[in-house]
Coordinates of C-alpha atoms in Angstrom, one line a residue:
Chain A
M1 CA 93.6 100.8 8.0
A2 CA 93.0 98.9 4.9
M3 CA 95.5 96.2 4.1
S4 CA 95.8 94.4 0.8
K5 CA 95.1 90.6 0.9
R6 CA 98.8 89.9 0.3
K7 CA 99.9 92.0 3.2
K8 CA 97.4 90.3 5.4
A9 CA 98.7 86.9 4.3
Q10 CA 102.2 88.0 5.0
Y11 CA 101.5 89.2 8.5
R12 CA 99.6 86.0 9.2
R13 CA 102.6 84.0 8.1
I14 CA 105.0 86.0 10.3
A15 CA 102.6 85.5 13.2
V16 CA 102.6 81.7 12.7
Y17 CA 106.4 81.6 12.6
V18 CA 106.7 83.7 15.7
L19 CA 104.2 81.6 17.6
S20 CA 106.0 78.4 16.5
I21 CA 109.3 79.7 17.8
V22 CA 107.7 80.8 21.1
A23 CA 106.1 77.3 21.5
L24 CA 109.4 75.6 20.9
L25 CA 111.1 77.8 23.4
A26 CA 108.4 77.1 25.9
V27 CA 108.8 73.4 25.5
A28 CA 112.6 73.6 25.7
L29 CA 112.3 75.5 29.0
V30 CA 109.4 73.7 30.6
V31 CA 110.5 70.1 30.0
D32 CA 112.7 68.6 32.7
W33 CA 115.4 67.3 30.3
G34 CA 117.5 65.7 33.0
R35 CA 114.6 63.6 34.2
L36 CA 113.5 62.8 30.6
Q37 CA 117.0 61.6 29.8
S38 CA 117.3 59.4 32.9
A39 CA 113.9 57.9 32.2
M40 CA 114.3 57.4 28.5
F41 CA 117.9 57.6 27.3
Q42 CA 120.6 56.5 29.7
W43 CA 123.8 56.1 27.7
D44 CA 125.2 53.1 29.6
I45 CA 121.9 51.2 29.0
V46 CA 122.0 52.3 25.3
V47 CA 125.5 50.8 25.0
D48 CA 124.4 47.6 26.7
Q49 CA 121.8 47.0 24.0
F50 CA 124.5 46.5 21.4
P51 CA 125.5 44.2 19.8
G52 CA 122.6 41.9 20.8
I53 CA 120.0 44.2 19.4
L54 CA 121.5 44.1 16.0
T55 CA 123.0 40.6 15.8
S56 CA 120.0 38.9 17.3
A57 CA 116.9 41.0 17.5
A58 CA 117.2 43.1 14.3
K59 CA 118.4 39.9 12.5
N60 CA 115.2 38.1 13.5
T61 CA 113.0 41.0 12.5
I62 CA 114.6 41.1 9.1
I63 CA 114.3 37.3 8.6
F64 CA 110.6 37.4 9.5
T65 CA 110.1 40.4 7.2
I66 CA 111.9 38.9 4.2
F67 CA 110.1 35.6 4.5
G68 CA 106.8 37.4 5.0
F69 CA 107.4 39.6 2.0
A70 CA 108.6 36.9 -0.3
G71 CA 105.6 34.7 0.5
G72 CA 103.3 37.7 0.4
L73 CA 104.5 38.8 -3.0
S74 CA 104.3 35.4 -4.6
F75 CA 100.8 34.6 -3.3
G76 CA 99.8 38.2 -3.8
L77 CA 100.6 38.0 -7.5
L78 CA 98.7 34.7 -7.7
F79 CA 95.6 36.0 -6.0
A80 CA 95.7 39.2 -8.0
L81 CA 95.6 37.2 -11.2
M82 CA 92.9 35.0 -9.9
R83 CA 90.9 38.1 -9.1
L84 CA 91.2 39.2 -12.7
S85 CA 90.5 35.8 -14.1
T86 CA 87.5 35.0 -16.3
V87 CA 87.0 31.8 -14.4
R88 CA 84.4 32.6 -11.7
P89 CA 85.4 30.1 -9.0
Y90 CA 89.0 31.6 -9.1
R91 CA 87.6 35.1 -8.8
W92 CA 85.3 34.1 -5.9
F93 CA 88.1 32.2 -4.1
A94 CA 90.5 35.0 -4.4
A95 CA 88.0 37.6 -3.3
T96 CA 87.0 35.6 -0.2
Y97 CA 90.6 34.9 0.8
I98 CA 91.4 38.6 0.5
E99 CA 88.4 39.7 2.5
I100 CA 89.2 37.2 5.3
F101 CA 92.9 38.0 5.7
R102 CA 92.5 41.7 5.4
G103 CA 89.5 41.7 7.8
I104 CA 91.0 39.8 10.7
P105 CA 93.7 41.5 12.8
L106 CA 97.2 40.0 12.4
L107 CA 97.3 39.2 16.1
V108 CA 94.2 37.1 15.9
T109 CA 95.5 35.4 12.7
L110 CA 98.8 34.6 14.4
L111 CA 97.0 33.0 17.3
I112 CA 94.5 31.0 15.2
L113 CA 97.2 29.7 12.8
G114 CA 100.0 29.4 15.4
F115 CA 98.0 27.5 18.1
G116 CA 94.6 26.7 16.7
I117 CA 95.7 24.6 13.7
P118 CA 98.1 22.4 15.7
I119 CA 95.5 21.8 18.4
A120 CA 92.9 21.0 15.8
T121 CA 94.9 18.9 13.5
G122 CA 97.8 17.5 15.6
W123 CA 100.2 18.8 12.9
H124 CA 103.1 20.9 14.2
W125 CA 104.9 23.9 12.9
P126 CA 108.4 22.8 11.9
N127 CA 110.2 25.8 13.5
P128 CA 109.3 29.1 15.1
Y129 CA 110.4 31.1 12.1
V130 CA 107.9 29.3 9.8
Q131 CA 105.3 29.6 12.5
G132 CA 105.6 33.4 12.6
A133 CA 106.4 34.1 8.9
V134 CA 103.6 32.0 7.3
P135 CA 100.6 33.9 9.0
L136 CA 102.5 37.1 8.2
A137 CA 102.9 36.1 4.5
L138 CA 99.2 35.1 4.2
V139 CA 98.1 38.5 5.5
A140 CA 100.6 40.4 3.5
S141 CA 99.5 38.5 0.3
A142 CA 95.9 39.7 0.8
Y143 CA 97.0 43.3 0.9
M144 CA 99.5 43.0 -1.9
A145 CA 97.0 41.2 -4.1
E146 CA 94.9 44.3 -4.1
T147 CA 97.8 46.5 -4.8
I148 CA 99.0 44.4 -7.7
R149 CA 95.5 44.1 -9.1
A150 CA 95.2 47.9 -9.0
G151 CA 98.5 48.2 -10.8
I152 CA 97.6 45.7 -13.5
E153 CA 94.2 47.4 -14.0
A154 CA 96.0 50.8 -14.3
V155 CA 97.8 49.6 -17.4
P156 CA 95.9 51.1 -20.3
K157 CA 93.4 48.5 -21.8
G158 CA 94.9 49.3 -25.2
Q159 CA 98.0 47.4 -24.3
M160 CA 96.2 44.1 -23.8
E161 CA 94.2 44.6 -27.0
A162 CA 97.3 45.4 -29.0
A163 CA 99.1 42.4 -27.6
R164 CA 96.2 40.1 -28.4
S165 CA 95.9 41.5 -31.9
L166 CA 99.5 40.7 -32.4
G167 CA 98.7 37.1 -31.8
M168 CA 99.9 36.8 -28.2
S169 CA 98.0 34.5 -25.8
Y170 CA 96.5 36.0 -22.6
S171 CA 99.3 34.6 -20.5
R172 CA 102.0 35.7 -22.9
A173 CA 100.6 39.2 -23.0
M174 CA 100.3 39.3 -19.2
I175 CA 103.9 38.2 -18.6
S176 CA 105.7 40.2 -21.3
I177 CA 103.6 43.3 -21.7
I178 CA 101.2 44.0 -18.8
I179 CA 103.0 42.9 -15.7
P180 CA 106.2 44.7 -16.5
Q181 CA 104.3 47.9 -17.0
A182 CA 102.3 47.3 -13.9
L183 CA 105.4 46.8 -11.8
R184 CA 106.5 50.4 -12.4
I185 CA 103.3 51.5 -10.8
I186 CA 103.2 49.1 -7.9
V187 CA 106.8 49.2 -6.7
P188 CA 106.2 52.3 -4.4
P189 CA 103.1 50.8 -2.7
L190 CA 104.8 47.4 -2.4
T191 CA 107.8 49.1 -0.7
N192 CA 105.4 50.7 1.7
E193 CA 104.0 47.2 2.3
F194 CA 107.5 46.1 3.1
V195 CA 107.8 48.9 5.7
L196 CA 104.5 47.9 7.3
L197 CA 105.7 44.3 7.5
I198 CA 108.8 45.3 9.3
K199 CA 106.5 46.7 12.0
D200 CA 104.0 43.9 11.9
T201 CA 106.8 41.4 13.0
S202 CA 106.5 42.9 16.5
L203 CA 103.4 40.8 17.0
I204 CA 105.0 37.5 16.3
S205 CA 106.4 37.1 19.9
V206 CA 102.9 36.3 21.1
L207 CA 103.6 32.8 19.9
G208 CA 106.4 32.4 22.3
V209 CA 110.1 33.2 21.9
T210 CA 113.3 31.5 22.8
A211 CA 116.4 33.6 23.5
G212 CA 117.4 33.2 19.9
T213 CA 114.2 34.1 18.2
R214 CA 113.4 37.4 19.8
D215 CA 112.4 40.1 17.5
L216 CA 113.3 43.8 17.9
A217 CA 110.2 44.8 19.9
R218 CA 110.4 41.9 22.2
F219 CA 114.1 42.6 22.8
G220 CA 113.2 46.2 23.8
R221 CA 110.4 45.1 26.1
D222 CA 112.6 42.5 27.8
G223 CA 115.2 45.3 28.3
V224 CA 112.6 47.5 30.0
N225 CA 111.8 44.6 32.3
H226 CA 115.5 44.1 33.3
T227 CA 116.5 47.7 33.6
A228 CA 113.3 49.2 34.9
N229 CA 113.9 52.0 32.4
A230 CA 112.4 52.9 29.1
T231 CA 115.7 53.3 27.3
P232 CA 115.8 49.8 25.7
L233 CA 112.4 50.6 24.0
I234 CA 113.7 53.9 22.7
V235 CA 116.8 52.2 21.3
A236 CA 114.6 49.5 19.7
G237 CA 112.5 52.3 18.2
L238 CA 115.6 54.0 16.7
V239 CA 116.7 50.7 15.2
Y240 CA 113.2 50.3 13.6
L241 CA 113.6 53.8 12.2
A242 CA 117.1 52.9 10.9
M243 CA 115.4 50.2 8.9
T244 CA 112.3 51.9 7.7
V245 CA 113.5 55.5 7.0
P246 CA 115.9 54.5 4.2
L247 CA 113.1 52.5 2.6
T248 CA 110.6 55.3 2.8
Q249 CA 113.2 57.6 1.3
L250 CA 113.7 55.1 -1.5
V251 CA 110.0 55.1 -2.2
A252 CA 110.0 58.9 -2.4
W253 CA 112.9 58.8 -4.8
M254 CA 111.2 56.2 -6.9
E255 CA 108.1 58.3 -7.1
R256 CA 110.0 61.4 -8.1
R257 CA 111.7 59.5 -10.9
E258 CA 108.4 58.1 -12.0
K259 CA 106.9 61.6 -12.1
A260 CA 109.8 62.8 -14.2
A261 CA 109.8 59.8 -16.5
S262 CA 106.1 59.8 -17.3
R263 CA 106.0 63.4 -18.4
Chain B
M1 CA 84.4 77.1 2.4
A2 CA 84.4 78.7 5.8
R3 CA 81.6 76.5 7.0
T4 CA 83.4 73.2 6.0
T5 CA 86.6 74.4 7.6
R6 CA 84.7 75.1 10.8
L7 CA 83.0 71.7 10.6
L8 CA 86.4 69.9 10.1
A9 CA 88.0 71.9 12.9
S10 CA 85.2 70.9 15.3
L11 CA 85.4 67.3 14.2
A12 CA 89.1 67.3 14.8
A13 CA 88.7 68.8 18.2
L14 CA 86.0 66.3 19.1
S15 CA 88.2 63.4 18.1
F16 CA 91.1 64.7 20.2
V17 CA 88.8 64.8 23.2
V18 CA 87.4 61.4 22.6
A19 CA 90.9 60.0 22.0
S20 CA 92.3 61.5 25.2
C21 CA 89.3 60.1 27.2
G22 CA 89.8 56.6 25.6
G23 CA 93.2 56.2 27.2
S24 CA 95.3 53.0 27.1
S25 CA 94.7 49.4 26.2
S26 CA 93.3 48.4 29.5
S27 CA 89.8 47.5 30.8
S28 CA 88.5 48.5 34.2
D29 CA 85.5 47.6 36.3
T30 CA 84.4 49.1 39.6
T31 CA 82.7 47.6 42.6
A32 CA 80.9 49.7 45.1
A33 CA 82.3 49.7 48.7
A34 CA 80.5 50.2 52.0
S35 CA 81.2 53.5 53.6
T36 CA 80.6 52.8 57.2
G37 CA 83.2 51.9 59.8
T38 CA 86.1 52.8 57.6
Q39 CA 89.7 53.6 58.5
E40 CA 91.2 57.0 58.0
L41 CA 92.7 57.4 54.5
K42 CA 96.3 58.5 54.9
F43 CA 97.5 57.9 51.4
T44 CA 96.3 59.7 48.2
P45 CA 94.9 57.4 45.6
I46 CA 95.5 58.4 42.0
A47 CA 91.7 58.4 41.3
E48 CA 89.7 59.9 44.1
G49 CA 87.5 57.5 46.0
K50 CA 89.0 54.5 44.3
L51 CA 91.8 52.0 44.9
T52 CA 93.2 51.5 41.5
V53 CA 94.8 48.0 41.1
C54 CA 96.9 46.8 38.2
S55 CA 96.8 43.1 37.4
D56 CA 97.6 40.6 34.7
A57 CA 94.2 39.0 34.5
P58 CA 92.7 36.5 34.2
Y59 CA 95.0 34.4 36.3
E60 CA 92.9 31.9 38.2
P61 CA 92.5 31.5 41.1
F62 CA 94.1 34.8 42.0
E63 CA 92.5 37.4 39.8
F64 CA 89.6 36.8 37.5
Q65 CA 86.1 38.0 36.8
N66 CA 82.8 36.4 37.7
E67 CA 80.0 36.0 35.2
D68 CA 78.6 39.3 36.3
K69 CA 82.0 41.0 35.7
T70 CA 82.8 41.6 39.4
W71 CA 86.5 41.0 40.2
T72 CA 87.2 38.0 42.4
G73 CA 90.1 35.6 43.2
F74 CA 92.5 35.4 46.1
D75 CA 94.3 38.7 45.3
M76 CA 91.1 40.6 44.4
D77 CA 89.2 39.5 47.4
I78 CA 92.0 40.8 49.6
M79 CA 92.2 44.0 47.6
T80 CA 88.4 44.5 47.9
A81 CA 88.6 44.0 51.6
I82 CA 91.4 46.5 51.9
A83 CA 89.5 49.0 49.7
Q84 CA 86.4 48.6 51.8
R85 CA 88.4 49.2 55.0
Y86 CA 89.3 52.6 53.7
G87 CA 86.0 53.4 52.2
L88 CA 87.2 53.2 48.6
A89 CA 85.8 51.5 45.6
L90 CA 87.9 48.9 43.7
E91 CA 89.0 49.7 40.2
V92 CA 91.0 47.2 38.2
T93 CA 93.1 47.9 35.1
V94 CA 94.4 44.9 33.2
Q95 CA 97.9 44.9 31.7
P96 CA 100.5 42.3 30.7
F97 CA 102.6 40.9 33.5
D98 CA 105.9 42.0 32.0
G99 CA 107.2 44.8 34.2
I100 CA 103.8 45.3 35.9
W101 CA 105.5 46.3 39.2
L102 CA 106.7 49.4 37.5
A103 CA 103.2 50.6 36.9
P104 CA 102.6 52.4 40.2
K105 CA 105.8 54.4 39.6
A106 CA 104.5 55.3 36.2
G107 CA 101.2 56.4 37.8
T108 CA 98.8 54.0 36.1
C109 CA 97.6 52.5 39.4
D110 CA 98.1 52.7 43.1
V111 CA 99.0 49.1 43.8
V112 CA 99.8 45.9 41.9
A113 CA 97.9 42.7 42.9
S114 CA 99.0 40.1 40.4
S115 CA 100.5 37.0 42.1
L116 CA 103.7 39.1 42.2
T117 CA 106.6 37.3 43.9
I118 CA 108.8 39.5 46.1
T119 CA 112.3 39.6 44.6
E120 CA 115.3 41.9 45.3
E121 CA 115.4 43.0 41.7
R122 CA 111.8 44.1 41.8
A123 CA 112.1 45.6 45.2
A124 CA 114.7 48.0 43.8
N125 CA 112.0 49.7 41.8
A126 CA 108.8 49.2 43.8
A127 CA 107.8 49.0 47.5
F128 CA 106.4 45.6 48.5
S129 CA 103.9 44.9 51.2
E130 CA 104.5 42.0 53.6
G131 CA 104.2 38.6 52.0
Y132 CA 100.6 37.5 51.9
F133 CA 100.9 34.1 50.2
D134 CA 103.5 31.4 50.1
S135 CA 104.0 29.8 46.7
F136 CA 106.5 27.7 44.8
Q137 CA 107.1 26.7 41.2
S138 CA 105.7 23.6 39.5
L139 CA 105.5 21.8 36.2
L140 CA 102.3 21.3 34.3
V141 CA 102.5 18.6 31.6
R142 CA 100.0 16.8 29.4
T143 CA 98.4 13.8 31.2
A144 CA 100.3 11.3 29.1
D145 CA 103.7 12.7 30.2
K146 CA 103.0 12.9 33.9
D147 CA 105.3 10.0 34.8
T148 CA 108.1 10.9 32.4
L149 CA 108.4 14.6 32.8
N150 CA 108.5 14.9 36.5
S151 CA 111.8 16.3 37.4
L152 CA 114.2 19.1 36.4
A153 CA 116.5 16.5 34.9
S154 CA 113.8 15.1 32.7
L155 CA 113.4 18.4 31.0
S156 CA 116.7 18.3 29.3
G157 CA 116.2 18.7 25.6
K158 CA 112.5 19.3 26.1
T159 CA 110.7 22.6 25.5
V160 CA 109.4 24.4 28.6
A161 CA 107.0 27.4 28.5
V162 CA 107.4 30.2 30.9
Q163 CA 105.8 33.6 31.2
T164 CA 108.0 36.6 30.5
G165 CA 109.2 38.5 33.5
T166 CA 108.1 35.9 36.1
T167 CA 110.1 34.1 38.7
G168 CA 109.2 30.9 36.8
E169 CA 111.3 32.2 33.9
E170 CA 114.2 32.8 36.2
Y171 CA 113.8 29.5 37.9
A172 CA 113.8 27.7 34.5
K173 CA 116.9 29.5 33.2
T174 CA 118.8 28.7 36.4
N175 CA 117.7 25.2 37.1
A176 CA 116.9 23.7 33.7
P177 CA 119.7 25.0 31.5
D178 CA 119.5 22.0 29.1
A179 CA 115.8 22.7 28.3
K180 CA 114.6 24.8 25.5
I181 CA 112.9 27.7 27.2
Q182 CA 110.1 29.6 25.3
S183 CA 108.8 32.8 26.9
F184 CA 105.3 34.0 26.4
D185 CA 103.9 37.3 27.4
D186 CA 100.4 36.0 27.8
A187 CA 99.6 33.2 30.3
A188 CA 96.8 31.9 28.0
A189 CA 99.2 31.5 25.1
M190 CA 101.4 29.3 27.3
F191 CA 98.6 26.9 28.1
L192 CA 97.6 26.9 24.4
A193 CA 101.1 26.0 23.4
L194 CA 101.0 23.0 25.9
E195 CA 97.8 21.8 24.3
S196 CA 99.1 22.2 20.7
K197 CA 102.2 20.3 21.7
Q198 CA 104.4 23.2 20.8
V199 CA 105.9 22.9 24.3
D200 CA 106.2 19.9 26.6
A201 CA 105.8 21.5 30.0
V202 CA 104.7 24.8 31.6
L203 CA 106.8 26.0 34.5
Q204 CA 104.6 28.3 36.6
D205 CA 103.4 28.9 40.1
F206 CA 101.8 25.8 41.7
P207 CA 98.3 27.3 42.4
I208 CA 98.0 28.4 38.8
N209 CA 99.0 25.1 37.3
A210 CA 96.9 23.2 39.8
F211 CA 93.8 25.2 39.0
R212 CA 94.5 24.8 35.3
A213 CA 94.9 21.1 35.6
I214 CA 91.5 20.8 37.4
K215 CA 89.8 23.1 34.9
M216 CA 91.0 21.5 31.7
G217 CA 91.5 17.9 32.6
T218 CA 94.0 17.3 29.8
S219 CA 97.0 18.2 31.8
V220 CA 98.3 17.5 35.3
V221 CA 100.9 18.9 37.7
S222 CA 103.8 16.4 37.5
I223 CA 106.0 17.9 40.2
K224 CA 106.0 20.7 42.8
F225 CA 109.3 22.4 43.5
D226 CA 108.3 23.1 47.1
T227 CA 111.8 23.2 48.5
E228 CA 112.2 26.8 47.3
S229 CA 109.2 28.8 48.4
E230 CA 108.5 32.4 47.4
K231 CA 106.2 35.0 48.8
Y232 CA 103.6 37.1 46.9
G233 CA 103.5 40.7 47.8
F234 CA 101.5 43.8 46.7
A235 CA 103.6 46.4 45.0
A236 CA 103.2 50.1 45.3
S237 CA 105.4 53.1 44.3
Q238 CA 108.5 53.5 46.5
D239 CA 107.4 57.0 47.6
N240 CA 103.9 55.8 48.6
T241 CA 104.9 54.6 52.1
E242 CA 101.5 55.4 53.5
L243 CA 99.8 53.0 51.1
V244 CA 102.3 50.2 51.9
K245 CA 101.7 50.8 55.7
A246 CA 97.9 50.8 55.1
I247 CA 98.1 47.4 53.3
N248 CA 100.3 45.9 56.0
E249 CA 98.0 47.1 58.7
S250 CA 95.0 45.7 56.9
L251 CA 96.8 42.3 56.3
A252 CA 97.7 42.1 60.0
E253 CA 94.1 42.8 60.9
F254 CA 92.7 40.3 58.5
R255 CA 95.0 37.6 59.8
T256 CA 93.6 38.1 63.3
N257 CA 90.0 38.6 62.6
G258 CA 89.5 35.6 60.3
V259 CA 89.1 37.5 57.0
Y260 CA 92.3 36.1 55.6
D261 CA 91.5 32.6 56.6
G262 CA 88.0 32.9 55.1
I263 CA 89.5 34.0 51.7
Y264 CA 92.2 31.3 51.8
K265 CA 89.6 28.6 52.5
K266 CA 87.5 29.8 49.6
Y267 CA 90.1 29.1 47.1
F268 CA 92.5 26.6 48.6
G269 CA 90.3 24.6 50.9

């Protein structure tokens, strides 16, 4: 029996749909939902997590993220401009900085800066928020510098030439013409960077936490310890999603707008 | 086109296989065991022929590795002796201390040997062996502070480091409410924080602090809280009654035939 290509594709698609439904049914029937729920989502434990998980843990996560992002963006912009500079020492310094802080895992950076520097110099971190946010900002700035640089380079070269020929200095042209156009390109990846930072804050607790400085992941882990149940971790995961999903949706919306606008 | 699809599919399959073999973030080492004169194995280990032990290591002098990577320490020597008694090899997986007594229930190991104090809260979710070591809490401080930070009262307003999930953490919260308590999930980070002056004292089990003081020379134990002693126990899953029985029988035998005393003398003189 000879089937046309379209018919074959149609049958194949139906087969995939049927198989997916069968697989879902199999999972629904095989999994012991009662046991899963008692191990991972007991309602009384869920309720116990609030309000502490929001008023203390999520608050700390947001504080770390915002400081990390603000610092990362400012230094990221600085290093991006240095990378594009005509002055070779600037270029060299920025490139080295970016390589180092992108190449070392955040956990190691936190430990080296959090403990190593005070031990080596005798200088102390003024408070745990600064101790956690500064390494985070330094690493974030390395990644953002590359994103910003790519954005600036994506602006057509004609823009800089036109600006210069109108008599603007290099900095004037950068500030008024190039960077505003670059921003349209880099806002989606920078928002992604913000989402990544939210998750990176989960490592800061390695530097030691007091009851007041626990971040969301630490709060969840302590909860597991106290209740001998995985529910607190699931709740923490859901709170993370509550923070990151709106942001990723925002990025998707921005990208759709960008696509429509640039047509 | 078909060839590249097939290549990609086989690469994907291969990576799944490799990933599933890689497993969790733990390291393990095995030591061979003698197979003569062994007791009958009445419990079922999770890995055939091996006694899988979870531990938060290194934690000298209870669990740490020699230069040649063999596991040693008070806990590990006892575990090796028990494993040999049943003709099993010792396999150790390392994980953070926080909630480690829940690991046998989760199936990642047979037993926990990690300077684990027996408490009611933990016994609700794990089966403990008989106590095998008596310990108590103590304060480790920088040598300069040894005469000033030598009591619970002196900690008021100071920063104290404790390890998350330990009885030391509980002890600090109950008995030093005026101190600023910082919890670390890694013992090494605690001692680093003491050196970097981020904290003023470390509240931890006496043997750990004493060993650390001797090893580093920059800190000293300023006080032992020896009025409240605690016992260490090995923890297994609550339905693994045969393993707990086997451990208790082994411990009883070791106490009579000098094995326990030998191990104790090796580390505590």
